[in-house]
mmCIF file of C-alpha atoms in Angstrom:
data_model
loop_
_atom_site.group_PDB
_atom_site.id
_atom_site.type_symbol
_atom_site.label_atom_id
_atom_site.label_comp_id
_atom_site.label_asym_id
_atom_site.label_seq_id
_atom_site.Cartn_x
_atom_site.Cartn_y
_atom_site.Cartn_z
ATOM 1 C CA UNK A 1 101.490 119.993 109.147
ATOM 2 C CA UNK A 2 99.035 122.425 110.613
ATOM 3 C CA UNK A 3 100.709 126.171 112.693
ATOM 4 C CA UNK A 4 99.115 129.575 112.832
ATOM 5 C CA UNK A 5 99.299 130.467 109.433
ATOM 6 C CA UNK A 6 97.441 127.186 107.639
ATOM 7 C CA UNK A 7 94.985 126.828 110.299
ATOM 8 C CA UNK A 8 94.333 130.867 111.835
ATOM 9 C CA UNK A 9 90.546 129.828 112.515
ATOM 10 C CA UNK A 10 89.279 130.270 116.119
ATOM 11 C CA UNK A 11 85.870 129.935 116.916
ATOM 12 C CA UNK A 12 84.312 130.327 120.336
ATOM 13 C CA UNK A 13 81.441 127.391 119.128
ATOM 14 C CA UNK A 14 84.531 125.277 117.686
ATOM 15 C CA UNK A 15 87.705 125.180 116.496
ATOM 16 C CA UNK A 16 87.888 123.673 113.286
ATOM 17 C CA UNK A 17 91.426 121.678 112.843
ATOM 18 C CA UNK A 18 93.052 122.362 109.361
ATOM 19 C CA UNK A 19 95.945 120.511 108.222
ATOM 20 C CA UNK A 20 98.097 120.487 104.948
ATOM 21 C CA UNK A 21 98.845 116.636 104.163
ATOM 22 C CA UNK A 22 100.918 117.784 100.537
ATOM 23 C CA UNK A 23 102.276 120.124 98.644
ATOM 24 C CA UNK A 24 105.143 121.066 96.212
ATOM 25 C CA UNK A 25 107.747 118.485 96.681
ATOM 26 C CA UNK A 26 111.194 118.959 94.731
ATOM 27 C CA UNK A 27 113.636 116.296 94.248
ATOM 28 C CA UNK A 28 115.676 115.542 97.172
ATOM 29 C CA UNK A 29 111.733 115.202 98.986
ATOM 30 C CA UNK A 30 110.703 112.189 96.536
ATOM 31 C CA UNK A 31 111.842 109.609 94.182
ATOM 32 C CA UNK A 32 110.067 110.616 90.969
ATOM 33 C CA UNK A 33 110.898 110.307 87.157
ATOM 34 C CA UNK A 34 111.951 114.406 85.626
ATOM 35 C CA UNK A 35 108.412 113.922 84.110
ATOM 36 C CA UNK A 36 106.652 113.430 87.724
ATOM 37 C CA UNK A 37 108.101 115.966 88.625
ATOM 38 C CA UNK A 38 107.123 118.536 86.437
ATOM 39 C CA UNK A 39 103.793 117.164 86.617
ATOM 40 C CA UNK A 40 102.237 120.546 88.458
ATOM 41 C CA UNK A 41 99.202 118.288 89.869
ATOM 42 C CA UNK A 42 101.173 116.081 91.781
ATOM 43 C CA UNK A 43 102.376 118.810 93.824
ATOM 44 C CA UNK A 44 98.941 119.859 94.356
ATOM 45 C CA UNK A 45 98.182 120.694 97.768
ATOM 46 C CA UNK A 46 95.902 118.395 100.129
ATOM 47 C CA UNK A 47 94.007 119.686 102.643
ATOM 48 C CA UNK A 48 92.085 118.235 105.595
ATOM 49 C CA UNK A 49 89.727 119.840 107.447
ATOM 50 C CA UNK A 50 88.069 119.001 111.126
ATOM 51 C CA UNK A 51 85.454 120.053 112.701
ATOM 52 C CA UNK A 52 83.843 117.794 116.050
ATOM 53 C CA UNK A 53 82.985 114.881 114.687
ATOM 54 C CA UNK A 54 82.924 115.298 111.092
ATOM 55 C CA UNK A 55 85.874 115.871 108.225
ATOM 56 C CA UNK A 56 86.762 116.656 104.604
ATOM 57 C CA UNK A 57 89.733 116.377 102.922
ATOM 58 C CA UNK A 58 90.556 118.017 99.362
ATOM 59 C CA UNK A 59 93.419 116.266 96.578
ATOM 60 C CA UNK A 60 93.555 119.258 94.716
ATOM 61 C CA UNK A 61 94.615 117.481 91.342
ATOM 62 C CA UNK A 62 96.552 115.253 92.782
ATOM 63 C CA UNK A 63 97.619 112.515 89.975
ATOM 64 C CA UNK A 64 99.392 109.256 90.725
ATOM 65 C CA UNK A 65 102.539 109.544 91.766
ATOM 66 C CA UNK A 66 101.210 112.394 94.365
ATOM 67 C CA UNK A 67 98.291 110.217 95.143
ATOM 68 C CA UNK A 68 100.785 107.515 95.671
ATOM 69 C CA UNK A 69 102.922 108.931 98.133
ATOM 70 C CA UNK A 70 100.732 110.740 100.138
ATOM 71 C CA UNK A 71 99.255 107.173 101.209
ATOM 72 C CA UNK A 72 103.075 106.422 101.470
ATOM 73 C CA UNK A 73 103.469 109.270 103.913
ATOM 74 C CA UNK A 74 100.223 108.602 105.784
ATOM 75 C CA UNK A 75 98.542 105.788 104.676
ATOM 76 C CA UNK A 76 99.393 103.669 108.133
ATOM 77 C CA UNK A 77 97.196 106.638 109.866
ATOM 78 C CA UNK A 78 93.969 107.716 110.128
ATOM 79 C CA UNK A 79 94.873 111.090 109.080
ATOM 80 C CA UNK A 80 93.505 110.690 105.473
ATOM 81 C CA UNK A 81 90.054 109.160 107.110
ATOM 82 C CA UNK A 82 87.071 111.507 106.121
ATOM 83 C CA UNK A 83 83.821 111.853 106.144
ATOM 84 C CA UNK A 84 83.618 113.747 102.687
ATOM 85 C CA UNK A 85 85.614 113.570 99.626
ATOM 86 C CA UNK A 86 86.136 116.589 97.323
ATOM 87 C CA UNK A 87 87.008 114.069 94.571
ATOM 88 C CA UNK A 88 90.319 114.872 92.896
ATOM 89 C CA UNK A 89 91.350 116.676 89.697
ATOM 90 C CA UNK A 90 87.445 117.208 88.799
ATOM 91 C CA UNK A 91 87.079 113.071 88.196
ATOM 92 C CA UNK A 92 89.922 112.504 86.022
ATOM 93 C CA UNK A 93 90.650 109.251 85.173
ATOM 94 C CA UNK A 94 93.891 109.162 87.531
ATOM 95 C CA UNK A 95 93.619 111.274 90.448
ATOM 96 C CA UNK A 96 91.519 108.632 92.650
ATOM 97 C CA UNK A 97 92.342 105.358 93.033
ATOM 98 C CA UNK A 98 91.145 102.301 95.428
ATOM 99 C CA UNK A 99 94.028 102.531 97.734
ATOM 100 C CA UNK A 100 93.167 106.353 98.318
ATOM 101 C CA UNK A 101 89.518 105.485 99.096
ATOM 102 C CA UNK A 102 90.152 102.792 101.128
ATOM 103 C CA UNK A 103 92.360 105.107 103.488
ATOM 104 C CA UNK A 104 89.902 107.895 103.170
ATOM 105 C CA UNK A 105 86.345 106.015 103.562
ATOM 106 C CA UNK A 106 84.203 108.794 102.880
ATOM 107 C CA UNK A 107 80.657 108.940 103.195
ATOM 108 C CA UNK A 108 80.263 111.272 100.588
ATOM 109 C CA UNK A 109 81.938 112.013 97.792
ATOM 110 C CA UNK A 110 81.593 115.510 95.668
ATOM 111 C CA UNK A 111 82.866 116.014 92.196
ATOM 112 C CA UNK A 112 83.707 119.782 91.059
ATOM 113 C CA UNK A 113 82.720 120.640 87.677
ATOM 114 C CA UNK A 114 80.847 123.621 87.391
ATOM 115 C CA UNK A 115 77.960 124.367 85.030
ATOM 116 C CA UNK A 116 77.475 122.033 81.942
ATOM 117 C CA UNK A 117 75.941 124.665 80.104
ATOM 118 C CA UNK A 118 79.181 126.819 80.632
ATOM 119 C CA UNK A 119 80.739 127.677 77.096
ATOM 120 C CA UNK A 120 84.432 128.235 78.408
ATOM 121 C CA UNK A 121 87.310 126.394 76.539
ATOM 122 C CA UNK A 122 88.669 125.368 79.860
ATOM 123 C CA UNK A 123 85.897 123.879 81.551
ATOM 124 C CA UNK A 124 86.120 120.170 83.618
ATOM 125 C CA UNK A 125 83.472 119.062 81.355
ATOM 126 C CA UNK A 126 85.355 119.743 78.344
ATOM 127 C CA UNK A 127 88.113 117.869 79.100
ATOM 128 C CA UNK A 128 85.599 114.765 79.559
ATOM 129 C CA UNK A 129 85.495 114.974 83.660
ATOM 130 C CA UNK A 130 84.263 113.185 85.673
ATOM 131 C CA UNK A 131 85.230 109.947 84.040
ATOM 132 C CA UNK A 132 82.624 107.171 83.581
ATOM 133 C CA UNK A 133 85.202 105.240 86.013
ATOM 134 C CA UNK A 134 85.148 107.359 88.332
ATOM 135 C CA UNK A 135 81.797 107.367 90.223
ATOM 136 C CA UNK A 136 81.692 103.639 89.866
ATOM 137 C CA UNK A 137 84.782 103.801 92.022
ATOM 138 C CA UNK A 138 82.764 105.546 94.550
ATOM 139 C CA UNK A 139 80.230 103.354 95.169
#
């Protein structure tokens, strides 16, 4: 979904092309356990954005079940197919899987965890991200 409000950018040089792929889903939208559904990363939102010839999308922390039907929704497209990867939920263990590569291809993939020298209790780092899974995933 893309309109004037998600994607506002105008640029005489280029117009970049922002579109929402996901977002909060309730139950009617969905076929998820009461769990899934309170699971506030799977309604994460997911982002692509366009610019000439070159992309990025962002998962947010998509886990899953989100991660699962977002390729359900538009895995038979090229819509997820970028050129960068803001890999999901900081690394985590479940937030990217094979099947969302595959339909994504990047050629780069970058992994938000901030500073490991940070001494914040919430920190991606602290919760063990990126998993030791993860960048051999990437490869």
């Amino acid at each position: 979904m893309t309109n004037a409000v998600i994607d506002p950018v105008k640029c005489d040089d280029g117009d970049p092309d922002i579109r929402v792929l996901w977002g909060a889903v309730d139950a009617a939208d969905v076929n998820w356990s009461e769990k899934s559904l309170k699971n506030a990363n799977d309604h994460s939102v997911a982002v692509r954005v366009a610019l000439g010839k070159s992309s990025l999308i962002v998962t947010g922390d998509l886990e899953e079940d989100g991660i699962h039907e977002l390729l359900r929704r538009h895995g038979g497209s090229n819509v997820l197919d970028s050129d960068v990867y803001e890999v999901g939920h900081h690394g985590s263990h479940n937030a990217t899987t094979k099947e969302l590569l595959d339909a994504i291809t990047p050629k780069l993939a970058l992994i938000s965890t901030g500073s490991s020298d940070r001494q914040e209790m919430w920190t991606a780092l602290a919760y063990g991200h990126p998993r030791q899974q993860t960048p051999v995933l990437l490869e």
